[in-house]
Each structure stands twice: as C-alpha cells, then as structure tokens.
GROMACS .gro file of C-alpha atoms in nm:
model
  345
    1MET     CA    1  10.511  13.005  13.868
    2THR     CA    2  10.429  12.854  13.530
    3ALA     CA    3  10.583  12.972  13.208
    4SER     CA    4  10.384  13.209  12.991
    5VAL     CA    5  10.194  13.045  12.705
    6VAL     CA    6  10.291  13.149  12.355
    7GLU     CA    7   9.973  13.248  12.174
    8GLN     CA    8   9.819  12.952  11.993
    9PRO     CA    9   9.557  12.929  11.714
   10THR     CA   10   9.194  12.929  11.826
   11ASP     CA   11   9.158  12.588  11.658
   12TRP     CA   12   9.427  12.368  11.809
   13THR     CA   13   9.405  12.129  11.511
   14GLU     CA   14   9.510  12.398  11.262
   15PRO     CA   15   9.793  12.248  11.055
   16GLY     CA   16  10.138  12.400  11.070
   17VAL     CA   17  10.415  12.467  11.318
   18HIS     CA   18  10.315  12.654  11.632
   19PRO     CA   19  10.589  12.780  11.869
   20VAL     CA   20  10.527  12.689  12.232
   21ALA     CA   21  10.846  12.816  12.396
   22PRO     CA   22  11.196  12.900  12.274
   23GLY     CA   23  11.316  12.597  12.079
   24VAL     CA   24  10.990  12.403  12.125
   25HIS     CA   25  10.725  12.371  11.854
   26ARG     CA   26  10.384  12.201  11.838
   27ILE     CA   27  10.280  12.023  11.517
   28PRO     CA   28   9.922  11.887  11.508
   29LEU     CA   29   9.890  11.584  11.281
   30ALA     CA   30   9.549  11.464  11.162
   31LEU     CA   31   9.428  11.122  11.280
   32PRO     CA   32   9.200  10.857  11.127
   33ILE     CA   33   9.010  10.873  11.458
   34PRO     CA   34   8.726  11.129  11.430
   35SER     CA   35   8.675  11.165  11.805
   36LEU     CA   36   9.038  11.272  11.859
   37HIS     CA   37   9.083  11.482  11.541
   38SER     CA   38   9.461  11.525  11.569
   39VAL     CA   39   9.762  11.444  11.782
   40ASN     CA   40  10.012  11.706  11.892
   41VAL     CA   41  10.374  11.620  11.813
   42TYR     CA   42  10.629  11.840  11.990
   43VAL     CA   43  10.964  11.920  11.828
   44ILE     CA   44  11.252  12.025  12.050
   45GLU     CA   45  11.546  12.184  11.871
   46ASP     CA   46  11.883  12.060  11.993
   47PRO     CA   47  12.234  12.093  11.842
   48ASP     CA   48  12.270  11.714  11.840
   49GLY     CA   49  11.950  11.667  11.639
   50LEU     CA   50  11.580  11.724  11.679
   51VAL     CA   51  11.403  11.552  11.966
   52VAL     CA   52  11.039  11.474  11.891
   53VAL     CA   53  10.784  11.386  12.160
   54ASP     CA   54  10.530  11.140  12.012
   55SER     CA   55  10.511  11.082  11.638
   56GLY     CA   56  10.161  11.050  11.494
   57PHE     CA   57   9.984  10.766  11.319
   58ALA     CA   58  10.186  10.584  11.052
   59LEU     CA   59  10.015  10.701  10.733
   60PRO     CA   60  10.168  10.852  10.418
   61ASP     CA   61   9.975  11.179  10.458
   62THR     CA   62  10.090  11.210  10.819
   63ALA     CA   63  10.454  11.159  10.728
   64ALA     CA   64  10.421  11.418  10.450
   65ARG     CA   65  10.271  11.673  10.692
   66LEU     CA   66  10.548  11.618  10.944
   67LYS     CA   67  10.806  11.651  10.667
   68ASP     CA   68  10.653  11.980  10.550
   69ALA     CA   69  10.637  12.112  10.905
   70LEU     CA   70  11.002  12.031  10.972
   71ARG     CA   71  11.100  12.188  10.641
   72SER     CA   72  10.947  12.517  10.757
   73LEU     CA   73  11.187  12.498  11.054
   74GLY     CA   74  11.480  12.438  10.818
   75HIS     CA   75  11.501  12.066  10.892
   76GLY     CA   76  11.419  11.731  10.736
   77LEU     CA   77  11.298  11.400  10.872
   78ASP     CA   78  11.657  11.279  10.877
   79ASP     CA   79  11.741  11.555  11.128
   80VAL     CA   80  11.532  11.384  11.397
   81ALA     CA   81  11.779  11.225  11.639
   82GLN     CA   82  11.524  11.053  11.860
   83PHE     CA   83  11.156  11.005  11.928
   84LEU     CA   84  11.049  11.009  12.293
   85VAL     CA   85  10.710  10.837  12.298
   86THR     CA   86  10.470  10.884  12.589
   87HIS     CA   87  10.292  10.550  12.536
   88ALA     CA   88  10.239  10.272  12.286
   89HIS     CA   89   9.902  10.368  12.138
   90TRP     CA   90   9.933  10.371  11.762
   91ASP     CA   91   9.860  10.745  11.719
   92HIS     CA   92  10.170  10.818  11.928
   93TYR     CA   93  10.406  10.533  11.843
   94SER     CA   94  10.359  10.388  11.497
   95GLN     CA   95  10.503  10.665  11.282
   96ALA     CA   96  10.821  10.667  11.492
   97LEU     CA   97  10.871  10.300  11.407
   98VAL     CA   98  10.824  10.358  11.034
   99LEU     CA   99  11.062  10.656  11.028
  100ARG     CA  100  11.318  10.458  11.227
  101LYS     CA  101  11.314  10.195  10.953
  102GLU     CA  102  11.385  10.462  10.690
  103PHE     CA  103  11.626  10.692  10.872
  104GLY     CA  104  11.763  10.493  11.166
  105THR     CA  105  11.608  10.735  11.417
  106ARG     CA  106  11.630  10.623  11.779
  107VAL     CA  107  11.294  10.540  11.942
  108ARG     CA  108  11.245  10.535  12.319
  109ILE     CA  109  10.933  10.460  12.526
  110GLY     CA  110  10.842  10.390  12.889
  111ARG     CA  111  10.958  10.055  13.026
  112GLY     CA  112  10.610   9.981  13.159
  113GLU     CA  113  10.484   9.946  12.800
  114ARG     CA  114  10.693   9.633  12.751
  115PRO     CA  115  10.415   9.375  12.828
  116SER     CA  116  10.176   9.530  12.574
  117ILE     CA  117  10.449   9.576  12.312
  118GLU     CA  118  10.556   9.214  12.354
  119ALA     CA  119  10.191   9.108  12.319
  120PHE     CA  120  10.162   9.278  11.981
  121GLY     CA  121  10.075   9.013  11.725
  122ARG     CA  122   9.967   8.756  11.982
  123GLU     CA  123   9.613   8.886  12.029
  124ASN     CA  124   9.334   8.668  11.886
  125GLY     CA  125   9.129   8.951  11.740
  126PRO     CA  126   9.075   9.320  11.814
  127HIS     CA  127   9.074   9.414  12.182
  128PHE     CA  128   9.127   9.052  12.282
  129ARG     CA  129   9.192   9.127  12.651
  130GLN     CA  130   8.903   9.374  12.667
  131VAL     CA  131   8.658   9.112  12.540
  132GLY     CA  132   8.734   8.896  12.843
  133LEU     CA  133   8.703   9.192  13.076
  134LEU     CA  134   8.364   9.281  12.927
  135ARG     CA  135   8.238   8.931  13.001
  136ARG     CA  136   8.355   8.973  13.361
  137CYS     CA  137   8.151   9.295  13.366
  138GLY     CA  138   7.830   9.112  13.265
  139ALA     CA  139   7.838   9.256  12.912
  140ASP     CA  140   7.831   8.938  12.704
  141ALA     CA  141   7.642   9.086  12.408
  142LEU     CA  142   7.884   9.378  12.384
  143ALA     CA  143   8.179   9.138  12.419
  144ASP     CA  144   8.041   8.933  12.128
  145GLU     CA  145   8.000   9.249  11.922
  146ILE     CA  146   8.358   9.361  11.985
  147ALA     CA  147   8.496   9.011  11.927
  148GLY     CA  148   8.309   8.991  11.597
  149GLN     CA  149   8.463   9.305  11.452
  150ASP     CA  150   8.699   9.255  11.165
  151ARG     CA  151   9.062   9.295  11.253
  152PRO     CA  152   9.250   9.526  11.015
  153PRO     CA  153   9.496   9.324  10.807
  154ARG     CA  154   9.847   9.341  10.946
  155ASP     CA  155  10.113   9.474  10.712
  156PRO     CA  156  10.378   9.199  10.691
  157ASP     CA  157  10.637   9.466  10.610
  158PHE     CA  158  10.561   9.677  10.918
  159PRO     CA  159  10.881   9.728  11.117
  160SER     CA  160  10.959   9.588  11.458
  161VAL     CA  161  10.754   9.737  11.740
  162VAL     CA  162  11.036   9.699  11.995
  163PRO     CA  163  11.198  10.034  12.090
  164ASP     CA  164  11.570  10.101  12.083
  165SER     CA  165  11.568  10.154  12.459
  166TRP     CA  166  11.331  10.203  12.751
  167LEU     CA  167  11.262  10.521  12.946
  168ASP     CA  168  11.270  10.473  13.322
  169ASP     CA  169  11.094  10.661  13.600
  170GLY     CA  170  11.332  10.921  13.743
  171GLU     CA  171  11.559  10.923  13.440
  172ARG     CA  172  11.693  11.257  13.321
  173ILE     CA  173  11.742  11.314  12.949
  174GLY     CA  174  12.017  11.568  12.914
  175LEU     CA  175  12.003  11.785  12.602
  176ALA     CA  176  12.233  12.071  12.511
  177GLY     CA  177  11.992  12.342  12.621
  178ARG     CA  178  11.756  12.168  12.861
  179GLY     CA  179  11.691  11.862  13.071
  180LEU     CA  180  11.383  11.644  13.047
  181ASP     CA  181  11.284  11.445  13.355
  182VAL     CA  182  11.094  11.122  13.297
  183PHE     CA  183  10.804  11.037  13.528
  184ALA     CA  184  10.607  10.714  13.508
  185THR     CA  185  10.235  10.796  13.504
  186PRO     CA  186  10.051  10.464  13.466
  187GLY     CA  187   9.677  10.461  13.418
  188HIS     CA  188   9.591  10.552  13.060
  189THR     CA  189   9.835  10.274  12.982
  190ARG     CA  190  10.053  10.088  13.231
  191GLY     CA  191  10.373  10.232  13.087
  192HIS     CA  192  10.264  10.589  13.015
  193ILE     CA  193  10.529  10.851  13.090
  194VAL     CA  194  10.538  11.230  13.096
  195LEU     CA  195  10.841  11.450  13.035
  196ARG     CA  196  10.897  11.757  13.250
  197ASP     CA  197  11.121  12.049  13.156
  198ALA     CA  198  11.137  12.217  13.498
  199ALA     CA  199  11.356  12.508  13.389
  200ALA     CA  200  11.122  12.604  13.105
  201GLY     CA  201  10.805  12.525  13.304
  202LEU     CA  202  10.671  12.274  13.051
  203LEU     CA  203  10.505  11.933  13.088
  204PHE     CA  204  10.489  11.708  12.780
  205ALA     CA  205  10.185  11.521  12.909
  206GLY     CA  206  10.089  11.277  12.635
  207ASP     CA  207   9.741  11.146  12.714
  208HIS     CA  208   9.788  11.152  13.091
  209ILE     CA  209   9.634  11.498  13.123
  210LEU     CA  210   9.407  11.620  12.844
  211PRO     CA  211   9.244  11.964  12.855
  212HIS     CA  212   8.892  11.875  12.739
  213ILE     CA  213   8.835  11.502  12.796
  214SER     CA  214   8.923  11.239  13.051
  215PRO     CA  215   9.152  10.980  12.890
  216SER     CA  216   9.051  10.618  12.860
  217ILE     CA  217   9.187  10.393  13.132
  218GLY     CA  218   9.378  10.072  13.069
  219LEU     CA  219   9.300  10.029  12.697
  220GLU     CA  220   9.603   9.825  12.591
  221GLY     CA  221   9.720   9.479  12.494
  222GLU     CA  222   9.808   9.378  12.851
  223PRO     CA  223   9.612   9.600  13.090
  224GLU     CA  224   9.713   9.621  13.454
  225PRO     CA  225   9.467   9.495  13.721
  226LYS     CA  226   9.378   9.833  13.878
  227PRO     CA  227   9.428  10.105  13.612
  228LEU     CA  228   9.212  10.375  13.772
  229ARG     CA  229   9.390  10.344  14.105
  230SER     CA  230   9.717  10.392  13.918
  231TYR     CA  231   9.578  10.683  13.719
  232LEU     CA  232   9.457  10.873  14.024
  233GLU     CA  233   9.791  10.817  14.198
  234SER     CA  234   9.973  10.940  13.888
  235LEU     CA  235   9.762  11.256  13.877
  236ARG     CA  236   9.848  11.330  14.239
  237ILE     CA  237  10.220  11.276  14.174
  238VAL     CA  238  10.217  11.542  13.904
  239ARG     CA  239   9.990  11.767  14.114
  240ASP     CA  240  10.254  11.766  14.390
  241MET     CA  241  10.514  11.912  14.154
  242PRO     CA  242  10.541  12.286  14.086
  243ASP     CA  243  10.289  12.394  13.824
  244THR     CA  244  10.380  12.400  13.456
  245VAL     CA  245  10.230  12.478  13.118
  246LEU     CA  246  10.034  12.175  12.995
  247LEU     CA  247  10.146  12.042  12.656
  248PRO     CA  248   9.883  11.773  12.583
  249ALA     CA  249   9.878  11.519  12.302
  250HIS     CA  250   9.518  11.609  12.213
  251GLY     CA  251   9.379  11.958  12.269
  252ALA     CA  252   9.506  12.307  12.321
  253VAL     CA  253   9.814  12.413  12.516
  254THR     CA  254   9.693  12.547  12.852
  255PRO     CA  255   9.870  12.756  13.117
  256SER     CA  256   9.820  12.537  13.426
  257THR     CA  257   9.869  12.163  13.464
  258HIS     CA  258   9.744  12.189  13.823
  259ALA     CA  259   9.411  12.343  13.725
  260ARG     CA  260   9.334  12.062  13.482
  261ILE     CA  261   9.442  11.790  13.727
  262ASP     CA  262   9.203  11.935  13.985
  263GLU     CA  263   8.921  11.912  13.730
  264LEU     CA  264   9.009  11.552  13.645
  265LEU     CA  265   9.024  11.449  14.010
  266GLU     CA  266   8.685  11.609  14.070
  267HIS     CA  267   8.542  11.436  13.762
  268HIS     CA  268   8.651  11.096  13.890
  269ALA     CA  269   8.528  11.173  14.241
  270GLN     CA  270   8.184  11.244  14.095
  271ARG     CA  271   8.200  10.928  13.885
  272LEU     CA  272   8.290  10.722  14.193
  273ASP     CA  273   7.995  10.869  14.382
  274ALA     CA  274   7.761  10.799  14.090
  275ALA     CA  275   7.881  10.440  14.057
  276ALA     CA  276   7.840  10.375  14.431
  277GLU     CA  277   7.489  10.525  14.422
  278GLN     CA  278   7.386  10.292  14.138
  279VAL     CA  279   7.516   9.987  14.322
  280ARG     CA  280   7.316  10.091  14.628
  281ALA     CA  281   7.014  10.117  14.397
  282GLY     CA  282   7.054   9.750  14.305
  283HIS     CA  283   7.268   9.753  13.991
  284GLY     CA  284   7.513   9.475  14.060
  285THR     CA  285   7.749   9.456  13.760
  286ALA     CA  286   7.969   9.708  13.585
  287PHE     CA  287   7.750   9.678  13.275
  288GLU     CA  288   7.434   9.749  13.476
  289VAL     CA  289   7.593  10.050  13.644
  290ALA     CA  290   7.725  10.187  13.314
  291SER     CA  291   7.377  10.144  13.162
  292ALA     CA  292   7.221  10.347  13.443
  293ILE     CA  293   7.431  10.664  13.416
  294PRO     CA  294   7.470  10.923  13.136
  295TRP     CA  295   7.776  10.952  12.911
  296THR     CA  296   7.961  11.233  12.735
  297ARG     CA  297   7.886  11.600  12.778
  298ARG     CA  298   7.562  11.541  12.591
  299ARG     CA  299   7.454  11.295  12.862
  300LYS     CA  300   7.380  11.011  12.624
  301ALA     CA  301   7.249  10.673  12.728
  302LEU     CA  302   7.501  10.389  12.703
  303GLY     CA  303   7.300  10.224  12.428
  304ASP     CA  304   7.323  10.537  12.212
  305LEU     CA  305   7.702  10.513  12.192
  306ASP     CA  306   7.894  10.319  11.928
  307ALA     CA  307   8.036   9.980  12.027
  308PHE     CA  308   8.388  10.106  12.091
  309SER     CA  309   8.261  10.387  12.315
  310ARG     CA  310   8.034  10.146  12.499
  311MET     CA  311   8.332   9.921  12.563
  312LEU     CA  312   8.531  10.213  12.704
  313ALA     CA  313   8.239  10.320  12.921
  314VAL     CA  314   8.179   9.976  13.073
  315LEU     CA  315   8.549   9.921  13.141
  316GLU     CA  316   8.577  10.267  13.295
  317ILE     CA  317   8.298  10.182  13.538
  318ASP     CA  318   8.464   9.848  13.611
  319ALA     CA  319   8.778  10.041  13.708
  320HIS     CA  320   8.576  10.278  13.930
  321LEU     CA  321   8.407   9.987  14.106
  322ASP     CA  322   8.749   9.835  14.176
  323VAL     CA  323   8.854  10.159  14.347
  324LEU     CA  324   8.535  10.159  14.554
  325VAL     CA  325   8.614   9.804  14.669
  326ASP     CA  326   8.968   9.911  14.761
  327ARG     CA  327   8.824  10.199  14.964
  328GLY     CA  328   8.587   9.973  15.155
  329VAL     CA  329   8.271  10.123  15.003
  330LEU     CA  330   8.166   9.810  14.812
  331ASP     CA  331   8.204   9.435  14.835
  332VAL     CA  332   8.251   9.213  14.531
  333HIS     CA  333   8.207   8.845  14.460
  334GLU     CA  334   8.213   8.639  14.140
  335GLU     CA  335   7.924   8.430  14.003
  336GLY     CA  336   7.970   8.234  13.683
  337GLY     CA  337   8.262   8.446  13.576
  338VAL     CA  338   8.076   8.775  13.637
  339ARG     CA  339   8.175   9.016  13.912
  340ARG     CA  340   7.883   9.138  14.123
  341TYR     CA  341   7.896   9.430  14.363
  342ALA     CA  342   7.701   9.528  14.672
  343ALA     CA  343   7.728   9.812  14.920
  344ARG     CA  344   7.938   9.719  15.222
  345GLY     CA  345   7.754   9.710  15.553
   0.00000   0.00000   0.00000
C-alpha cells in the first residue's frame, strides 16, 4: 500500500510551497536549464531543525525563492539543520554549499560521489571525461565540438565542494518523527542515493526515477565503467521494495514508484532491442547506432539535436551496447581507439 498523494498543482513547476505529506513540503525552484525547468526541493520539518532533500542551483534568485518559501512555513534559511543531497549535479548540490558557507548548515551526500567531487577543478575543459568517451564511440567531430565549448569561468570565492560527511548505503537517518533509509542507486551518477521513509510511504528519488523522462546515465566528472548496468540493477532494487509515493527531483509527485520503474525498465528493454537491431544491420559504433535511431518523444534525428543532447544520446547508446556485450548478444573489439560491435554468432 502506498500513501495517498496530497493534491498537487496541475503545473508541477508552479512556485510556492506544496504539502506532500504531514511535515513534508515540495518547493520547486527554477533552473537555468530549459529542458529541466525546475528542481523539486523537499523540506522535512523536524524539531531539531529543517531537513532539506536537494538544494537547487546556486543563484541569487534561487536562494531568494527558497528563503521566501521557508518564510511561508514560519522558518528562515538559518533553520535548515542539514541538506541531504541525492547526487552531485549542480542543480542539486551547489546551493547547499553556498548556504553552508553562510549559515554553517551541514551538507551530506552519497559516498559514491567522492571520485567526481574530488575531480572538481581538475578537468581540462567542459565534460573532459565525456570527450574521451565520445572518441571511443567513433564520434570525433562531436567530441571536438564539445571540447571546443567555452568553459564557464570558475568563481574563485565559491566554497569547498567537499561535504561535511558521506551517506552510506543501508544507513538510517533518525529524525524525531521519522526515519529515512539511505539506498545507493548508482547509474545516473555513481554515487546517487535515494531516501525512503517506509512509515510514511515516501521515496525521495532524486533523478533516479523521474516521472516523464529517463535520466541521463553516467554524466559526471568520473563516470563508472558500466553505468547502465548499475542503473538497471538499482531500479530493480527499488522495485523489490514495497511501493511508495514517488517524490522526484524533476516532475510531478506520482502515487506509485513501482509503476514508473516498470515503464523505465520497458523503455530500456526497447532501447536495447533497437541498438542490437542496428548492430545487426551493420552499424558498428555507438555513434553509428545513435545516428540510426530516433530521439525524444518527437522522434528527432540525432543531427537535429543540440550538441549537449547529441553527447547524451551517443553515450547512452554506448552504455546500452556495453550491456548487450555483458549479456552475450554482441561482441566488441577496439580499432584505433574506437570500439566496434558485431552480433555474436
């Protein structure tokens, strides 16, 4: 049995404070990322101070909106005792770091994010690791395009990106009125975690399970070798738990985590079949396969997407081809630094 869903606005991005369950509130904060629109920040009221799941992008307008939202609950930014961050992408993590600098708020994040957090500042340009992966996929022109993009100037006054402590798989965060169980769900990033309130029937899912889109896989400073394999395993781990209300980072609150996981598993099953079919048709690299299949709900050609979306698409196919090799469907060998695939047998 899942908990009942408190009625939400038709437009999930509508600013304000939206109750989710007793003592739990959703605050959508606008993002400078048009495709994502907003990020949901969840505020849990606790006698020892507010607990906030994810934090938003570190921008003055975002901080002001969070401040106004907390004021409507009778609180201020200095009432936040800790941020529990689902993963280290900037729209979830950066504002927590800035507010920690001002108020001393504790910031915690999954231990698996440590390699990417420690790599912050070492990258030689935007998406440094992804550029190398694109070349391995046979996408040299796209790799050059991504590598040639200007890197936003780094603020020398930006606070430390290291958290106060790490969240570990299986850890229980005991609050006065509830307990939050931490589950490692690698895939979207290698250190992604979700927080489960079993008694209330709620899953704070971050980007692991999104209601309308499939999250990107392995887009991080230090990606793991097989992110899709990890992602599918993580979905099944959550699917094996009793069902809960889905509290996503992007999109509307929905009544069944299980229902959305089933859709995501089916989506990736179809994508695996499509990728294998294209390899059988003679497309030997991840770039060739990605160029041969449609993208987005509008079924666009790869070349019609912007460079960032093309990068995500090619790397997603690369991850699917890895799974097909693991399953014995395809063989792979490397020629001149490019991985080439063929149907097994």
